[in-house]
PDB file of C-alpha atoms and ligand atoms in Angstrom:
ATOM      1  CA  MET A  41     -74.143  -1.704  13.282  1.00  0.00           C
ATOM      2  CA  SER A  42     -74.874  -0.443  16.309  1.00  0.00           C
ATOM      3  CA  GLU A  43     -77.995   1.376  18.264  1.00  0.00           C
ATOM      4  CA  TYR A  44     -74.910   2.963  20.225  1.00  0.00           C
ATOM      5  CA  SER A  45     -73.733   4.472  16.838  1.00  0.00           C
ATOM      6  CA  LYS A  46     -76.959   5.893  15.538  1.00  0.00           C
ATOM      7  CA  LYS A  47     -77.831   7.171  18.652  1.00  0.00           C
ATOM      8  CA  VAL A  48     -74.632   9.274  18.872  1.00  0.00           C
ATOM      9  CA  PHE A  49     -75.327  10.175  14.715  1.00  0.00           C
ATOM     10  CA  ARG A  50     -78.466  11.296  15.535  1.00  0.00           C
ATOM     11  CA  ASP A  51     -76.917  12.794  18.684  1.00  0.00           C
ATOM     12  CA  ASN A  52     -74.821  14.871  16.598  1.00  0.00           C
ATOM     13  CA  LEU A  53     -77.185  16.170  13.730  1.00  0.00           C
ATOM     14  CA  GLN A  54     -80.033  16.829  16.944  1.00  0.00           C
ATOM     15  CA  GLY A  55     -81.355  20.805  16.431  1.00  0.00           C
ATOM     16  CA  LEU A  56     -80.033  20.904  13.078  1.00  0.00           C
ATOM     17  CA  ASP A  57     -82.047  23.090  10.328  1.00  0.00           C
ATOM     18  CA  ALA A  58     -82.852  21.191   6.911  1.00  0.00           C
ATOM     19  CA  TYR A  59     -79.954  22.833   5.029  1.00  0.00           C
ATOM     20  CA  THR A  60     -77.177  22.033   7.174  1.00  0.00           C
ATOM     21  CA  ARG A  61     -78.604  18.471   7.787  1.00  0.00           C
ATOM     22  CA  HIS A  62     -77.958  18.856   3.808  1.00  0.00           C
ATOM     23  CA  LYS A  63     -74.969  20.198   3.478  1.00  0.00           C
ATOM     24  CA  LEU A  64     -74.051  17.111   5.857  1.00  0.00           C
ATOM     25  CA  PHE A  65     -75.176  14.001   3.802  1.00  0.00           C
ATOM     26  CA  MET A  66     -73.729  15.571   0.985  1.00  0.00           C
ATOM     27  CA  ARG A  67     -70.326  16.745   2.053  1.00  0.00           C
ATOM     28  CA  ASP A  68     -70.257  12.561   2.946  1.00  0.00           C
ATOM     29  CA  TYR A  69     -71.412  11.493  -0.201  1.00  0.00           C
ATOM     30  CA  VAL A  70     -68.842  13.207  -1.751  1.00  0.00           C
ATOM     31  CA  ASN A  71     -65.656  11.715   0.666  1.00  0.00           C
ATOM     32  CA  PHE A  72     -67.047   8.342   0.158  1.00  0.00           C
ATOM     33  CA  TYR A  73     -68.459   7.887  -3.377  1.00  0.00           C
ATOM     34  CA  GLY A  74     -66.279  11.000  -4.734  1.00  0.00           C
ATOM     35  CA  HIS A  75     -67.879  13.831  -7.659  1.00  0.00           C
ATOM     36  CA  ASN A  76     -68.297  11.554 -10.479  1.00  0.00           C
ATOM     37  CA  SER A  77     -70.686   8.472  -8.999  1.00  0.00           C
ATOM     38  CA  GLN A  78     -73.777   8.654 -10.252  1.00  0.00           C
ATOM     39  CA  PRO A  79     -76.672   6.140  -7.675  1.00  0.00           C
ATOM     40  CA  SER A  80     -77.121   3.868 -11.532  1.00  0.00           C
ATOM     41  CA  ASN A  81     -72.941   3.188 -11.315  1.00  0.00           C
ATOM     42  CA  VAL A  82     -73.939   1.854  -7.750  1.00  0.00           C
ATOM     43  CA  GLU A  83     -76.376   0.179  -8.389  1.00  0.00           C
ATOM     44  CA  THR A  84     -74.695  -2.119 -10.885  1.00  0.00           C
ATOM     45  CA  LYS A  85     -72.927  -3.312  -7.500  1.00  0.00           C
ATOM     46  CA  THR A  86     -74.205  -6.795  -5.771  1.00  0.00           C
ATOM     47  CA  GLU A  87     -75.929  -6.537  -2.638  1.00  0.00           C
ATOM     48  CA  PHE A  88     -72.838  -7.799  -1.064  1.00  0.00           C
ATOM     49  CA  ASP A  89     -70.287  -5.418  -2.183  1.00  0.00           C
ATOM     50  CA  ILE A  90     -72.854  -2.574  -1.024  1.00  0.00           C
ATOM     51  CA  LEU A  91     -72.709  -4.134   2.515  1.00  0.00           C
ATOM     52  CA  LYS A  92     -69.374  -4.470   3.072  1.00  0.00           C
ATOM     53  CA  GLU A  93     -68.634  -0.804   1.321  1.00  0.00           C
ATOM     54  CA  ASN A  94     -71.431   0.907   3.687  1.00  0.00           C
ATOM     55  CA  HIS A  95     -69.359   0.259   7.020  1.00  0.00           C
ATOM     56  CA  ASN A  96     -70.705   3.466   8.887  1.00  0.00           C
ATOM     57  CA  TRP A  97     -73.607   5.829   9.660  1.00  0.00           C
ATOM     58  CA  GLU A  98     -72.274   8.780   7.619  1.00  0.00           C
ATOM     59  CA  GLN A  99     -71.611   6.863   4.829  1.00  0.00           C
ATOM     60  CA  ARG A 100     -75.046   5.364   4.704  1.00  0.00           C
ATOM     61  CA  VAL A 101     -76.970   7.674   4.952  1.00  0.00           C
ATOM     62  CA  ALA A 102     -75.468   9.928   3.012  1.00  0.00           C
ATOM     63  CA  LYS A 103     -76.034   6.958   0.254  1.00  0.00           C
ATOM     64  CA  LYS A 104     -79.885   6.945   1.011  1.00  0.00           C
ATOM     65  CA  TYR A 105     -80.293  10.573   1.372  1.00  0.00           C
ATOM     66  CA  TYR A 106     -78.213  11.123  -1.866  1.00  0.00           C
ATOM     67  CA  ASP A 107     -80.463   7.977  -3.604  1.00  0.00           C
ATOM     68  CA  LYS A 108     -83.807   9.679  -2.468  1.00  0.00           C
ATOM     69  CA  LEU A 109     -83.074  13.115  -4.057  1.00  0.00           C
ATOM     70  CA  PHE A 110     -82.051  12.026  -7.175  1.00  0.00           C
ATOM     71  CA  ARG A 111     -84.877  11.178  -8.864  1.00  0.00           C
ATOM     72  CA  GLU A 112     -87.303  13.519  -6.631  1.00  0.00           C
ATOM     73  CA  TYR A 113     -87.092  16.955  -7.981  1.00  0.00           C
ATOM     74  CA  CYS A 114     -86.479  18.265 -11.065  1.00  0.00           C
ATOM     75  CA  ILE A 115     -85.719  21.212 -13.057  1.00  0.00           C
ATOM     76  CA  ALA A 116     -87.856  23.557 -14.879  1.00  0.00           C
ATOM     77  CA  GLU A 117     -87.462  25.396 -18.227  1.00  0.00           C
ATOM     78  CA  LEU A 118     -90.092  27.829 -17.809  1.00  0.00           C
ATOM     79  CA  LYS A 119     -89.027  29.944 -21.098  1.00  0.00           C
ATOM     80  CA  TYR A 120     -92.492  29.051 -22.486  1.00  0.00           C
ATOM     81  CA  TYR A 121     -94.851  28.829 -20.379  1.00  0.00           C
ATOM     82  CA  LYS A 122     -97.565  31.440 -21.852  1.00  0.00           C
ATOM     83  CA  GLU A 123     -97.588  28.172 -24.402  1.00  0.00           C
ATOM     84  CA  GLY A 124     -98.327  25.316 -21.926  1.00  0.00           C
ATOM     85  CA  ARG A 125     -94.567  24.264 -22.399  1.00  0.00           C
ATOM     86  CA  ILE A 126     -92.748  23.715 -19.507  1.00  0.00           C
ATOM     87  CA  ALA A 127     -89.363  21.451 -19.830  1.00  0.00           C
ATOM     88  CA  LEU A 128     -87.939  19.064 -17.371  1.00  0.00           C
ATOM     89  CA  ARG A 129     -85.419  17.416 -16.298  1.00  0.00           C
ATOM     90  CA  TRP A 130     -83.106  15.239 -13.806  1.00  0.00           C
ATOM     91  CA  ARG A 131     -80.743  17.089 -11.986  1.00  0.00           C
ATOM     92  CA  ILE A 132     -76.987  16.696 -12.336  1.00  0.00           C
ATOM     93  CA  GLU A 133     -74.797  15.538  -9.553  1.00  0.00           C
ATOM     94  CA  LYS A 134     -73.661  18.978  -9.191  1.00  0.00           C
ATOM     95  CA  GLU A 135     -77.401  20.390  -8.684  1.00  0.00           C
ATOM     96  CA  VAL A 136     -78.306  17.442  -5.860  1.00  0.00           C
ATOM     97  CA  ILE A 137     -75.532  18.405  -3.984  1.00  0.00           C
ATOM     98  CA  THR A 138     -75.924  22.466  -4.455  1.00  0.00           C
ATOM     99  CA  GLY A 139     -79.518  21.701  -3.856  1.00  0.00           C
ATOM    100  CA  LYS A 140     -80.531  24.153  -6.747  1.00  0.00           C
ATOM    101  CA  GLY A 141     -84.896  22.356  -7.515  1.00  0.00           C
ATOM    102  CA  GLN A 142     -84.713  21.988  -3.137  1.00  0.00           C
ATOM    103  CA  PHE A 143     -83.859  24.922  -2.071  1.00  0.00           C
ATOM    104  CA  ILE A 144     -83.214  26.923  -4.152  1.00  0.00           C
ATOM    105  CA  CYS A 145     -85.863  27.672  -7.020  1.00  0.00           C
ATOM    106  CA  ALA A 146     -85.752  25.033  -9.860  1.00  0.00           C
ATOM    107  CA  SER A 147     -86.862  27.587 -12.631  1.00  0.00           C
ATOM    108  CA  THR A 148     -83.066  27.533 -15.094  1.00  0.00           C
ATOM    109  CA  LYS A 149     -83.093  31.513 -14.843  1.00  0.00           C
ATOM    110  CA  CYS A 150     -83.790  32.116 -10.807  1.00  0.00           C
ATOM    111  CA  SER A 151     -82.096  31.783  -7.496  1.00  0.00           C
ATOM    112  CA  ASN A 152     -84.662  32.776  -5.591  1.00  0.00           C
ATOM    113  CA  THR A 153     -84.763  31.104  -2.248  1.00  0.00           C
ATOM    114  CA  SER A 154     -87.363  32.015  -0.447  1.00  0.00           C
ATOM    115  CA  GLU A 155     -91.087  30.611  -0.009  1.00  0.00           C
ATOM    116  CA  LEU A 156     -90.084  27.691  -2.443  1.00  0.00           C
ATOM    117  CA  LYS A 157     -93.457  25.549  -3.197  1.00  0.00           C
ATOM    118  CA  SER A 158     -93.433  21.833  -4.297  1.00  0.00           C
ATOM    119  CA  TRP A 159     -95.423  20.898  -7.376  1.00  0.00           C
ATOM    120  CA  GLU A 160     -96.285  17.634  -8.775  1.00  0.00           C
ATOM    121  CA  VAL A 161     -95.697  17.389 -12.403  1.00  0.00           C
ATOM    122  CA  ASN A 162     -95.844  14.584 -14.170  1.00  0.00           C
ATOM    123  CA  PHE A 163     -92.495  13.894 -16.327  1.00  0.00           C
ATOM    124  CA  ALA A 164     -92.097  12.328 -19.032  1.00  0.00           C
ATOM    125  CA  TYR A 165     -88.981  11.350 -20.553  1.00  0.00           C
ATOM    126  CA  MET A 166     -86.312   8.992 -22.201  1.00  0.00           C
ATOM    127  CA  GLU A 167     -84.326   5.940 -20.514  1.00  0.00           C
ATOM    128  CA  ASP A 168     -82.430   3.990 -23.009  1.00  0.00           C
ATOM    129  CA  GLY A 169     -84.739   3.988 -25.139  1.00  0.00           C
ATOM    130  CA  GLU A 170     -88.015   3.661 -23.455  1.00  0.00           C
ATOM    131  CA  LYS A 171     -90.679   5.524 -23.085  1.00  0.00           C
ATOM    132  CA  LYS A 172     -91.452   7.018 -19.158  1.00  0.00           C
ATOM    133  CA  ASN A 173     -93.297   8.916 -16.938  1.00  0.00           C
ATOM    134  CA  ALA A 174     -92.448   9.435 -13.351  1.00  0.00           C
ATOM    135  CA  LEU A 175     -94.164  11.486 -10.796  1.00  0.00           C
ATOM    136  CA  VAL A 176     -92.069  14.333  -9.809  1.00  0.00           C
ATOM    137  CA  LYS A 177     -91.931  17.401  -7.343  1.00  0.00           C
ATOM    138  CA  ILE A 178     -90.822  20.826  -8.368  1.00  0.00           C
ATOM    139  CA  ARG A 179     -89.733  23.463  -5.880  1.00  0.00           C
ATOM    140  CA  LEU A 180     -90.317  27.332  -6.948  1.00  0.00           C
ATOM    141  CA  CYS A 181     -90.564  30.431  -6.018  1.00  0.00           C
ATOM    142  CA  PRO A 182     -94.010  32.395  -5.608  1.00  0.00           C
ATOM    143  CA  LYS A 183     -93.416  34.075  -9.505  1.00  0.00           C
ATOM    144  CA  CYS A 184     -92.444  31.086 -10.835  1.00  0.00           C
ATOM    145  CA  SER A 185     -94.873  28.679  -9.871  1.00  0.00           C
ATOM    146  CA  ASP A 186     -97.445  31.221 -11.175  1.00  0.00           C
ATOM    147  CA  LYS A 187     -95.326  30.573 -14.289  1.00  0.00           C
ATOM    148  CA  LEU A 188     -95.292  26.454 -13.916  1.00  0.00           C
ATOM    149  CA  ASN A 189     -99.462  26.871 -13.321  1.00  0.00           C
ATOM    150  CA  TYR A 190    -100.670  29.605 -16.124  1.00  0.00           C
ATOM    151  CA  SER A 191    -101.698  26.980 -18.417  1.00  0.00           C
ATOM    152  CA  LYS A 192    -102.732  24.129 -16.267  1.00  0.00           C
ATOM    153  CA  GLN A 193    -103.226  23.792 -12.156  1.00  0.00           C
ATOM    154  CA  HIS A 194    -100.454  21.656 -11.304  1.00  0.00           C
ATOM    155  CA  PRO A 195    -101.047  19.993  -7.497  1.00  0.00           C
ATOM    156  CA  GLU A 196     -99.302  21.125  -4.253  1.00  0.00           C
ATOM    157  CA  ILE A 197     -97.250  19.099  -2.513  1.00  0.00           C
ATOM    158  CA  LYS A 198     -97.532  20.368   1.411  1.00  0.00           C
ATOM    159  CA  THR A 199     -94.949  20.158   3.477  1.00  0.00           C
ATOM    160  CA  GLU A 200     -94.123  17.256   5.756  1.00  0.00           C
ATOM    161  CA  LYS A 201     -95.321  19.583   9.169  1.00  0.00           C
ATOM    162  CA  ASP A 202     -98.602  20.826   7.298  1.00  0.00           C
ATOM    163  CA  GLU A 203     -99.687  16.526   6.990  1.00  0.00           C
ATOM    164  CA  VAL A 204     -98.827  16.098  10.543  1.00  0.00           C
ATOM    165  CA  ASP A 205    -101.429  19.065  11.318  1.00  0.00           C
ATOM    166  CA  ASN A 206    -104.180  17.194   9.160  1.00  0.00           C
ATOM    167  CA  SER A 207    -104.531  13.728   8.777  1.00  0.00           C
ATOM    168  CA  ASP A 208    -106.378  13.907   5.492  1.00  0.00           C
ATOM    169  CA  LYS A 209    -103.581  15.676   4.023  1.00  0.00           C
ATOM    170  CA  LYS A 210    -100.851  12.889   5.054  1.00  0.00           C
ATOM    171  CA  LYS A 211    -103.090  10.416   3.167  1.00  0.00           C
ATOM    172  CA  LYS A 212    -103.296  12.234   0.497  1.00  0.00           C
ATOM    173  CA  ARG A 213     -99.348  12.284   0.415  1.00  0.00           C
ATOM    174  CA  GLU A 214     -98.459   9.067   0.764  1.00  0.00           C
ATOM    175  CA  SER A 215    -100.992   7.915  -2.195  1.00  0.00           C
ATOM    176  CA  ILE A 216     -99.214  10.466  -3.862  1.00  0.00           C
ATOM    177  CA  SER A 217     -95.546   8.723  -3.045  1.00  0.00           C
ATOM    178  CA  GLU A 218     -97.378   5.685  -3.351  1.00  0.00           C
ATOM    179  CA  ARG A 219     -98.445   6.312  -7.196  1.00  0.00           C
ATOM    180  CA  SER A 220     -95.140   8.085  -8.111  1.00  0.00           C
ATOM    181  CA  ASN A 221     -92.891   4.759  -6.236  1.00  0.00           C
ATOM    182  CA  LYS A 222     -94.609   2.694  -8.370  1.00  0.00           C
ATOM    183  CA  LYS A 223     -93.710   5.202 -11.878  1.00  0.00           C
ATOM    184  CA  ARG A 224     -90.081   5.519 -10.353  1.00  0.00           C
ATOM    185  CA  GLU A 225     -88.281   3.112 -12.485  1.00  0.00           C
ATOM    186  CA  GLY A 226     -85.264   4.389  -9.222  1.00  0.00           C
ATOM    187  CA  ASN A 227     -86.400   2.866  -6.840  1.00  0.00           C
ATOM    188  CA  SER A 228     -87.687  -0.451  -8.209  1.00  0.00           C
ATOM    189  CA  LYS A 229     -85.235  -2.056  -5.886  1.00  0.00           C
ATOM    190  CA  ASP A 230     -86.100  -0.255  -2.765  1.00  0.00           C
ATOM    191  CA  ILE A 231     -90.063  -1.941  -3.941  1.00  0.00           C
ATOM    192  CA  GLU A 232     -89.205  -5.078  -4.709  1.00  0.00           C
ATOM    193  CA  ARG A 233     -87.124  -5.441  -0.891  1.00  0.00           C
ATOM    194  CA  GLN A 234     -90.040  -3.657   1.176  1.00  0.00           C
ATOM    195  CA  LYS A 235     -92.552  -6.451  -0.909  1.00  0.00           C
ATOM    196  CA  LEU A 236     -90.310  -8.616  -0.009  1.00  0.00           C
ATOM    197  CA  VAL A 237     -90.405  -8.070   3.766  1.00  0.00           C
ATOM    198  CA  ASP A 238     -94.048  -7.242   3.418  1.00  0.00           C
ATOM    199  CA  ASN A 239     -94.982 -10.522   2.095  1.00  0.00           C
ATOM    200  CA  HIS A 240     -92.125 -12.436   4.705  1.00  0.00           C
ATOM    201  CA  PRO A 241     -92.063 -10.205   7.470  1.00  0.00           C
ATOM    202  CA  ASP A 242     -90.366 -12.624  10.020  1.00  0.00           C
ATOM    203  CA  ASP A 243     -87.869 -14.779   6.830  1.00  0.00           C
ATOM    204  CA  LEU A 244     -85.330 -11.396   5.823  1.00  0.00           C
ATOM    205  CA  SER A 245     -82.664 -14.152   4.935  1.00  0.00           C
ATOM    206  CA  GLY A 246     -80.953 -13.697   1.898  1.00  0.00           C
ATOM    207  CA  ILE A 247     -82.419  -9.826   1.277  1.00  0.00           C
ATOM    208  CA  VAL A 248     -81.015  -6.448   2.974  1.00  0.00           C
ATOM    209  CA  LYS A 249     -82.717  -5.824   6.220  1.00  0.00           C
ATOM    210  CA  ILE A 250     -84.262  -2.173   5.101  1.00  0.00           C
ATOM    211  CA  GLU A 251     -83.024   0.260   8.130  1.00  0.00           C
ATOM    212  CA  ASN A 252     -86.057   3.746   8.533  1.00  0.00           C
ATOM    213  CA  PHE A 253     -83.318   6.625   7.915  1.00  0.00           C
ATOM    214  CA  ASP A 254     -86.850   8.612   7.231  1.00  0.00           C
ATOM    215  CA  GLU A 255     -86.175   9.971  11.286  1.00  0.00           C
ATOM    216  CA  PHE A 256     -82.737  11.620   9.457  1.00  0.00           C
ATOM    217  CA  PHE A 257     -84.893  13.080   6.510  1.00  0.00           C
ATOM    218  CA  THR A 258     -87.508  14.967   8.788  1.00  0.00           C
ATOM    219  CA  GLY A 259     -88.612  18.391   6.739  1.00  0.00           C
ATOM    220  CA  LEU A 260     -85.558  17.613   3.536  1.00  0.00           C
ATOM    221  CA  PHE A 261     -87.835  16.121   1.376  1.00  0.00           C
ATOM    222  CA  VAL A 262     -90.619  18.502   0.858  1.00  0.00           C
TER     223      VAL A 262
HETATM  224 ZN1   ZN B 261     -87.838  31.312  -9.397  1.00  0.00          ZN
END
């Protein structure tokens, strides 16, 4: 993919706020992958298939965005917060697309969209008959945040803007994402690839070069 087409893509996104970019990426995702695709299905394809399919920026950025989003945020059932029982689940595709749990409060009973804060929560779940753990983000409005933190105070994840203002917080956030990446099975492929690149920075043969799409995701993973 040429630098020129990347530039065109970047220019088109310039000045758009996070929610508008979210809607554009999700529209592209639905266009390219349909309503029933799940990241797990896509991952079973070979790297060659993915390369062949991902023929333009819109498609590749939308896919990267969806995959990143899928294991980033959870939905919370806060009904039994007074007993310290908080139930979490992964979002379904419809929720990822509409931004429930990202731009809309993650509580099942709430649809607040203002003053949302991100809380880091350890999510224990079963997958393929195995017990797994992941550090996930729960985005909640102030009222629901109080419920989540009623029995136990969870660490708050500051926005990307706060991090730029404060390098100590930035370091902290990096260590959080490192830790959570290690625990996130969904990202294991990326990590493997990153390891290959780290160990052999000049030898990119046989692996897919990692493209940095983060510039398009500024303000989206708060
Ligand atoms: Zn709420």
